[in-house]
XYZ file of C-alpha atoms in Angstrom:
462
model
C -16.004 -4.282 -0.181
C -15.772 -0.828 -2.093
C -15.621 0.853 1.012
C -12.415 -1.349 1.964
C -10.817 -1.018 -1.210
C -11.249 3.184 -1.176
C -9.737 2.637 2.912
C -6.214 1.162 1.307
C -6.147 3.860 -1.564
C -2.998 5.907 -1.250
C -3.816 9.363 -2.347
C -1.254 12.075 -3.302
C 0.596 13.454 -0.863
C 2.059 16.792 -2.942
C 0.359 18.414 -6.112
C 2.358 18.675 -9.739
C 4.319 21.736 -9.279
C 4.947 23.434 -6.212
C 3.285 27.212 -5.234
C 5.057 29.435 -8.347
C 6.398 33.021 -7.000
C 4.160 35.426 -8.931
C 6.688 38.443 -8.327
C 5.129 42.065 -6.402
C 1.781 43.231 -7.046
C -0.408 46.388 -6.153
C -2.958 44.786 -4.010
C -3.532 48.044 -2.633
C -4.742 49.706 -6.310
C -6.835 46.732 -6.688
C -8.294 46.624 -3.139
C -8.460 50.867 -2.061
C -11.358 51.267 -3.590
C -13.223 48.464 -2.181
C -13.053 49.177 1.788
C -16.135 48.168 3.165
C -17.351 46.529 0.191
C -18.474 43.503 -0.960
C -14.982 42.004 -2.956
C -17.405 38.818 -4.711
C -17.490 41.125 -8.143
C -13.624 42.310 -8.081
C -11.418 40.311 -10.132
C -8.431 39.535 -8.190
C -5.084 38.175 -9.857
C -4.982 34.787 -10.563
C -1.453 34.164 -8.260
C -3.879 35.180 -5.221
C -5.898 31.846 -5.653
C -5.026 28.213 -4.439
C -5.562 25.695 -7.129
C -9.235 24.306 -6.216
C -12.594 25.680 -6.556
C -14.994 27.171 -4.021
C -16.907 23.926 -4.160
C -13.361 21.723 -3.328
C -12.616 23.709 -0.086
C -16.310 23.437 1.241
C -15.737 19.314 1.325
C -13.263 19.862 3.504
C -15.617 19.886 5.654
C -15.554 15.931 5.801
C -12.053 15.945 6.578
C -12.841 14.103 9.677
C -16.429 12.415 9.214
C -15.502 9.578 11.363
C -16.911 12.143 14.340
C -20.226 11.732 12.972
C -20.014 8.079 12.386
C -18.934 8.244 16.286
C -21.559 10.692 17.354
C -24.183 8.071 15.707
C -22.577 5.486 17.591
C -23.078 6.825 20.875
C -25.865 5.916 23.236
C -26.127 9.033 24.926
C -27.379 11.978 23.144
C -24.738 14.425 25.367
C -22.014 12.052 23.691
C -23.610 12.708 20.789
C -23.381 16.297 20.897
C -19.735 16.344 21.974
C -18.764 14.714 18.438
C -21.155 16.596 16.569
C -19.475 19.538 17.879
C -16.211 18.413 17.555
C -16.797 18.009 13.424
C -18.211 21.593 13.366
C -14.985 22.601 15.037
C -12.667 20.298 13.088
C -14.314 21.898 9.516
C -12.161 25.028 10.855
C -8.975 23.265 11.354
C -7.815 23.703 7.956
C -7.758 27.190 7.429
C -4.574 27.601 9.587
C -2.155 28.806 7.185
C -4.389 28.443 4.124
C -3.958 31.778 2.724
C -5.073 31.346 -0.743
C -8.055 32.637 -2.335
C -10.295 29.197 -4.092
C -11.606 30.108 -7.802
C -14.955 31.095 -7.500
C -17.020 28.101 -8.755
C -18.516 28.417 -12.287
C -22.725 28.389 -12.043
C -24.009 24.730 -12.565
C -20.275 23.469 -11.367
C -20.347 20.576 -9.344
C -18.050 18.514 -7.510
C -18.145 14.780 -5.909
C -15.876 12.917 -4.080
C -16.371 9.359 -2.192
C -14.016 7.920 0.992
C -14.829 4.902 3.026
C -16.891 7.437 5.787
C -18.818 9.553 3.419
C -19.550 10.253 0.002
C -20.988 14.439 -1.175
C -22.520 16.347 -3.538
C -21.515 19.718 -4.220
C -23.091 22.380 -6.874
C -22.628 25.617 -7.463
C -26.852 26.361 -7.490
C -26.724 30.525 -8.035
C -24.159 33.017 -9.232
C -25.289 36.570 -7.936
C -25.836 35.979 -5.284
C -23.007 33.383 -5.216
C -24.425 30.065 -3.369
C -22.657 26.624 -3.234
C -25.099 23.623 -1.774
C -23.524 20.529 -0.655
C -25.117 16.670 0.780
C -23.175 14.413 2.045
C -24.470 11.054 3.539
C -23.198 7.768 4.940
C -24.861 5.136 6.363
C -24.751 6.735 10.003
C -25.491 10.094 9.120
C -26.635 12.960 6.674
C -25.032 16.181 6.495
C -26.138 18.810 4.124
C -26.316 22.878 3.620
C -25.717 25.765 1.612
C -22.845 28.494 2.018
C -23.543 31.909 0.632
C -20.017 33.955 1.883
C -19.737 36.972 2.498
C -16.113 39.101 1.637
C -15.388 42.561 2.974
C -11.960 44.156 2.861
C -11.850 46.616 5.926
C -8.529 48.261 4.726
C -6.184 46.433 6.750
C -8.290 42.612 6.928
C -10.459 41.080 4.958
C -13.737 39.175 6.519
C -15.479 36.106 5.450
C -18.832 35.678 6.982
C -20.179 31.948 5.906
C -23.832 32.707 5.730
C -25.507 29.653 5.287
C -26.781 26.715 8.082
C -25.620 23.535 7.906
C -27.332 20.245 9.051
C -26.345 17.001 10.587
C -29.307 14.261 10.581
C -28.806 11.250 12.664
C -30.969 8.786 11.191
C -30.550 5.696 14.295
C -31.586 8.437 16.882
C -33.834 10.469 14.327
C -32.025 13.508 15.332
C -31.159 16.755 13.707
C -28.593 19.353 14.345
C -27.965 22.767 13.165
C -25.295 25.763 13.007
C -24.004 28.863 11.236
C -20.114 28.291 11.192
C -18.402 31.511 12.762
C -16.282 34.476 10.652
C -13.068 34.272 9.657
C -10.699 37.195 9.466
C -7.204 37.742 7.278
C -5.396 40.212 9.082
C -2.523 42.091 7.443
C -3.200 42.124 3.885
C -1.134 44.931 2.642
C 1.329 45.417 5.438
C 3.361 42.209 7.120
C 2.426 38.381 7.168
C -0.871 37.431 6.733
C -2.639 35.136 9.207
C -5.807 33.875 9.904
C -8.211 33.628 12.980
C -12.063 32.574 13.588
C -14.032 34.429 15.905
C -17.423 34.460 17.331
C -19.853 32.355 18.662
C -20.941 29.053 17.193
C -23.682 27.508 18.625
C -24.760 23.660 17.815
C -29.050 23.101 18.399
C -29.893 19.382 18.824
C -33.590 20.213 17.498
C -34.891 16.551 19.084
C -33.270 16.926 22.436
C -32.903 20.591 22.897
C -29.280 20.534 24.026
C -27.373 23.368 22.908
C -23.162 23.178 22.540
C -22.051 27.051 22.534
C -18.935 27.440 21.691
C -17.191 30.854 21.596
C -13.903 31.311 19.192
C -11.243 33.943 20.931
C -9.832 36.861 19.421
C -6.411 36.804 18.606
C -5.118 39.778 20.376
C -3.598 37.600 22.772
C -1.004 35.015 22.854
C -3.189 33.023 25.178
C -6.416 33.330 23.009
C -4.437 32.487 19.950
C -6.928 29.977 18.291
C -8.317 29.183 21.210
C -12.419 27.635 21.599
C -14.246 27.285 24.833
C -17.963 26.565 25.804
C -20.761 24.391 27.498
C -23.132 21.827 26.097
C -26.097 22.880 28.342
C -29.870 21.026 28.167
C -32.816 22.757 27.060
C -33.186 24.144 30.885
C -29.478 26.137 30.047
C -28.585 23.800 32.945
C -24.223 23.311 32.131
C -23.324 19.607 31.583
C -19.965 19.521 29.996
C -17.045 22.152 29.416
C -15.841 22.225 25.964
C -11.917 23.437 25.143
C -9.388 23.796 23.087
C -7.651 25.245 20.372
C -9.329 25.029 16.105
C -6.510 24.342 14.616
C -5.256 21.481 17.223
C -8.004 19.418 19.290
C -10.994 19.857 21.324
C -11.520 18.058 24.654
C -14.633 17.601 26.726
C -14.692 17.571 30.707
C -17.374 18.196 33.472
C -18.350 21.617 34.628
C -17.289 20.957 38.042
C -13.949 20.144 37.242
C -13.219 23.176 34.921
C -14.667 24.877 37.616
C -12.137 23.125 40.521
C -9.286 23.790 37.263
C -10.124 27.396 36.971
C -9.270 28.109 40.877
C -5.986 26.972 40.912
C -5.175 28.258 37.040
C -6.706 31.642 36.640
C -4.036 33.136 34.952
C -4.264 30.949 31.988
C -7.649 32.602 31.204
C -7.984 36.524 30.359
C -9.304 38.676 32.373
C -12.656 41.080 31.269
C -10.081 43.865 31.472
C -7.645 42.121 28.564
C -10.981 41.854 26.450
C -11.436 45.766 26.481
C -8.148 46.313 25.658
C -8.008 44.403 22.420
C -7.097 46.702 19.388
C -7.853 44.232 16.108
C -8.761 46.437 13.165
C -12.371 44.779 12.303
C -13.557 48.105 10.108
C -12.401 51.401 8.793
C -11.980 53.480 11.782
C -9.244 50.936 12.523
C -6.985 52.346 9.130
C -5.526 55.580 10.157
C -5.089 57.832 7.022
C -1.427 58.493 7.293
C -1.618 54.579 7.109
C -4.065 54.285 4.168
C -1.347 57.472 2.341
C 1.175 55.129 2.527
C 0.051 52.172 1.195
C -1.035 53.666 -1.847
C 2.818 53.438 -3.274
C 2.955 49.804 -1.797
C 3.206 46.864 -3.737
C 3.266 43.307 -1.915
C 3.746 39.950 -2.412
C 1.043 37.218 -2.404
C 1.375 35.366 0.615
C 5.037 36.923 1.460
C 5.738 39.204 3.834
C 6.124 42.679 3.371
C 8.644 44.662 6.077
C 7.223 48.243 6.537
C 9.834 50.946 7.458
C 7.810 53.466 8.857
C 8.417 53.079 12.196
C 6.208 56.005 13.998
C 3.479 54.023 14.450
C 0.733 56.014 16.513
C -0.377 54.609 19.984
C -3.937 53.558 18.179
C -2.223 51.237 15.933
C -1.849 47.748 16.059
C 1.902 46.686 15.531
C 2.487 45.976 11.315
C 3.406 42.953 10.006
C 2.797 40.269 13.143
C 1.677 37.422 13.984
C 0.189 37.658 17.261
C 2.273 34.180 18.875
C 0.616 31.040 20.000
C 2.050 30.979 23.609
C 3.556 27.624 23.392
C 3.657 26.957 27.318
C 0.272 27.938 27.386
C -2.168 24.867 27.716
C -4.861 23.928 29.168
C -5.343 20.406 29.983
C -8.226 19.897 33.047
C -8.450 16.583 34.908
C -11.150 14.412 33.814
C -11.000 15.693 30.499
C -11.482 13.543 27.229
C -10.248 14.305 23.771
C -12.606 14.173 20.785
C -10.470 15.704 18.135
C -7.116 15.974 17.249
C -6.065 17.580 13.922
C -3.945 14.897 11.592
C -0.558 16.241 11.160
C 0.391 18.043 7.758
C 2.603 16.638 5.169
C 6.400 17.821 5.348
C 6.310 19.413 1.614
C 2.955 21.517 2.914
C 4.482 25.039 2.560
C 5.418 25.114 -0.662
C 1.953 23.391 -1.863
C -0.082 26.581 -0.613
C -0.061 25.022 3.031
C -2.729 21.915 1.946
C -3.070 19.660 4.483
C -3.330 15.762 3.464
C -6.703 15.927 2.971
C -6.677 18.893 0.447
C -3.777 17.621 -1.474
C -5.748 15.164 -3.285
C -8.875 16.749 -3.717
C -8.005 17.808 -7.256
C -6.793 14.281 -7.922
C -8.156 12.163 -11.320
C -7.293 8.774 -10.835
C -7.917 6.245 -13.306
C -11.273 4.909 -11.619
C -12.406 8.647 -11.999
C -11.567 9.295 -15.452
C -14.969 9.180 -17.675
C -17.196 8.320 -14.708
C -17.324 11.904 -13.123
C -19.762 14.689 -14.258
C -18.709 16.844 -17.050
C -18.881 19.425 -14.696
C -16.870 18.401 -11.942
C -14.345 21.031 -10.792
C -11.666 18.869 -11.010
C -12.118 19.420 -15.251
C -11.452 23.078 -15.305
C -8.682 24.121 -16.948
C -8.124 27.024 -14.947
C -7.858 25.189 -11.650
C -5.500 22.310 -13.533
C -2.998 25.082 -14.650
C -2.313 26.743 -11.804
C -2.043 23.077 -10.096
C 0.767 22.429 -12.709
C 2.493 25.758 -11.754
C 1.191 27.103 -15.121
C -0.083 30.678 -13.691
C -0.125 32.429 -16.760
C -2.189 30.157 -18.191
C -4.531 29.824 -15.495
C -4.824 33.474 -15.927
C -5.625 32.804 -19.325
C -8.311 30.490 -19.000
C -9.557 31.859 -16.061
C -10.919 34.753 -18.290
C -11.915 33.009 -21.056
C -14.376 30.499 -18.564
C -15.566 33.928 -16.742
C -15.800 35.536 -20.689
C -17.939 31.920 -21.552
C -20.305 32.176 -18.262
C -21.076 36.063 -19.480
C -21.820 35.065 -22.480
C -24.044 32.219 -21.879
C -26.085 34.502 -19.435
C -26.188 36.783 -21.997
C -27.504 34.470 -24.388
C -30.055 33.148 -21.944
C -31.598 36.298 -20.833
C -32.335 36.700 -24.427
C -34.510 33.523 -25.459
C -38.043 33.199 -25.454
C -40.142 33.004 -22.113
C -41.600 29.746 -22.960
C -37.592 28.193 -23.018
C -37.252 27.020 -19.449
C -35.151 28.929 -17.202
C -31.667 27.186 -15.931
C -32.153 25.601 -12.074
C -29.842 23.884 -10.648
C -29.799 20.202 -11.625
C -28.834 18.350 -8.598
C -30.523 20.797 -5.547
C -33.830 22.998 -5.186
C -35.084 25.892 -3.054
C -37.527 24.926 -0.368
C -38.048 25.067 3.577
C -35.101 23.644 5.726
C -37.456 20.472 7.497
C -35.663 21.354 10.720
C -35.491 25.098 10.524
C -38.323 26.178 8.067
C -35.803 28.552 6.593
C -35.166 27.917 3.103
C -32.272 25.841 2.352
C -31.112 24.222 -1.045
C -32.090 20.725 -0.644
C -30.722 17.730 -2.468
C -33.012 15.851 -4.865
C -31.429 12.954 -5.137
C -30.178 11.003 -8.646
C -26.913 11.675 -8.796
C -24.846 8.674 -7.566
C -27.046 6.926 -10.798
C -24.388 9.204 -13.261
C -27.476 9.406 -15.712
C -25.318 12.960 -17.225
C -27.331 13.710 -20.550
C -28.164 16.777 -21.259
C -25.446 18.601 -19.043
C -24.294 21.804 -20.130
C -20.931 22.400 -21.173
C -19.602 24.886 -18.559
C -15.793 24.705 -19.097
């Protein structure tokens, strides 16, 4: 009944104040020192965040957990695979858009939230180097991992590589599957609009089985690889049993090899050639920033978010045009007889621009509703005061208390490094270090307790 009740919930649909302008800044006197390095210990402006921790945007990962209540559900373990891969994809979906920077989560932070698919755990279990652990579970399925990202600023992009595996456990079919989600990439951060892609390969291991789902994410240096996935589930022979397409931030579909192949005939020119693929010019490091480019950015200031119109216009051969989005090539599609569809993204609420681009899902996460108030953990992101201002288009006073909670963490490590040996050491409350069952790497595993809400002794963090 619980579960019922949470279905008819209505949750918010817009946060308490829209995104505030924060006027021009000098990203590049921040960021020109920091080209090629890692940006986790540079303290960025407070009007480059989005108003939810670290910890928040790593459950949206359960925006659509129904596909692992439907992967359980299947009797087939290549139907099986098809959903689970169809989640991994779908915990990519959101990012379209989402150009805002989440706080960095405090250490010992935590965050919970329950729907009628899932319920999750998240803490915050190490601070340098920054790791966030996360269980969710169901009755159909287990999902759990740890995320250790990775930011470099490459003078024209920033990358985030996700380090961390993630696992799916099917409990009915005592299966277990595993992945490393794929890097993401902001391209023009000082120069033009900013926009996002994914890119690489993401491959989902069914450890009980041995089928493999290997997915590869385009490059966006073409209008007809804009967002676009493709792959093959194959068995553990690398024998092809079903084509895999689509685009991350839309749907995925599913078909048989044959068909693709009988689809690819008649439609080559939908797919690019090897020849396109050499010619792609994507800054992904330094040697991409010419130095009459890095000169003149040094006077720039820019807008968060906004874009920025450059009026140099004697741009060398080398470089890639400023301040564009490479288009989505709308008659471009791909739809191959035969297929089925095992994802579709849900569709965005009007107001989503001017609420940092949140989709539906993400625009309650910071939500307190009544049944919340007194029953969450002290710790629980959706307490910090930082996080709440900036919700409530306060920015200067997120600013505010975002340095006094970064002043209060310093301190407290301070303090600790200082007492005697024989005072225990803090450890994560929730999740410990030990061997991944499936992988034998180590993972931070959940120990279980806290849906009991037994809270004594928790530190004050905020």
């Amino acid at each position: 009944m619980a579960h019922a009740q949470r279905t008819q919930r209505q949750y918010r649909l817009s946060l308490p104040a829209p995104q505030v302008p924060t006027g021009d800044c000098n990203l590049w006197s921040i960021l020109k020192n920091a080209i090629g390095k890692e940006l986790s210990k540079i303290t960025m402006p407070v009007g480059f965040n989005e108003p939810l921790s670290f910890l928040q945007r790593m459950t949206e990962y359960m925006e659509y957990a129904h596909l692992l209540r439907l992967a359980s559900e299947q009797d087939d373990p290549i139907s099986r695979m098809q959903y689970v891969a169809a989640f991994a994809v779908s915990a990519l979906g959101s990012n379209w858009q989402r150009l805002g920077k989440p706080f960095n989560p405090l250490l010992g932070e935590t965050f919970e939230l329950e729907r009628s698919e899932f319920r999750i755990i998240c803490e915050q279990v190490s601070h340098h180097p920054p790791v966030s652990a996360f269980h969710a579970d169901s009755e159909h399925f287990v999902f759990h991992g740890s995320i250790h990202p990775k930011i470099k600023f490459w003078g024209k992009s920033v990358e985030i590589t996700p380090k961390g595996v993630v696992t799916v456990e099917l409990p009915k079919w005592k299966e277990a599957y595993t992945w490393t989600n794929v890097n993401c990439c902001v391209h023009n951060i000082i120069i033009g609009k900013l926009w996002i892609e994914q890119s690489g390969t993401m491959e989902v291991v069914n450890h009980s089985t041995g089928h493999r789902a290997i997915l590869d994410f385009k490059s966006g240096s073409s209008s007809k690889d804009m967002h676009r996935v493709e792959g093959f589930i194959v068995d553990k022979d690398k024998k092809k049993i079903k084509f895999m397409y689509g685009k991350w931030t839309e749907l995925l579909r599913s078909t048989d090899p044959q068909s693709y192949e009988d689809y690819l005939k008649e439609n080559s020119h939908k797919f690019k050639s090897e020849k396109e693929k050499k010619d792609s010019k994507l800054d992904s490091s330094p040697a991409h920033t010419p130095k009459r480019v890095l000169a003149k950015l040094n006077s720039l200031k820019v807008s968060p978010f906004k874009a920025s119109v450059s009026t140099d216009n004697d741009d060398g051969p080398d470089d890639p045009p400023e301040g564009d989005i490479p288009p989505s090539e709308s008659t471009y599609s791909i739809d191959i007889p035969n297929s089925v569809t095992l994802w579709e993204a849900d569709q965005r609420p009007e107001n989503s621009t001017d609420y940092y681009n949140f989709t539906r899902f993400a625009m309650a996460l910071n939500e307190i509703d009544q049944e919340l108030k007194g029953k969450i953990c002290p710790t629980d992101s959706r307490l910090r005061p930082d996080i709440r201002k900036l919700e409530e288009g306060e920015v200067e006073g997120a600013a505010t208390e975002k340095t006094r909670l970064e002043e209060k963490q310093r301190e407290t490590r301070k303090r600790k490094s200082t007492t005697s040996k024989k005072e225990e050491k803090w450890k994560p409350r929730w999740f410990n270090l030990e061997p991944n069952p499936h992988t034998n790497q180590e993972d931070w595993i959940y120990q279980g307790g806290y849906w009991e809400r037994n809270f004594e002794g928790i530190e004050d963090i905020f």
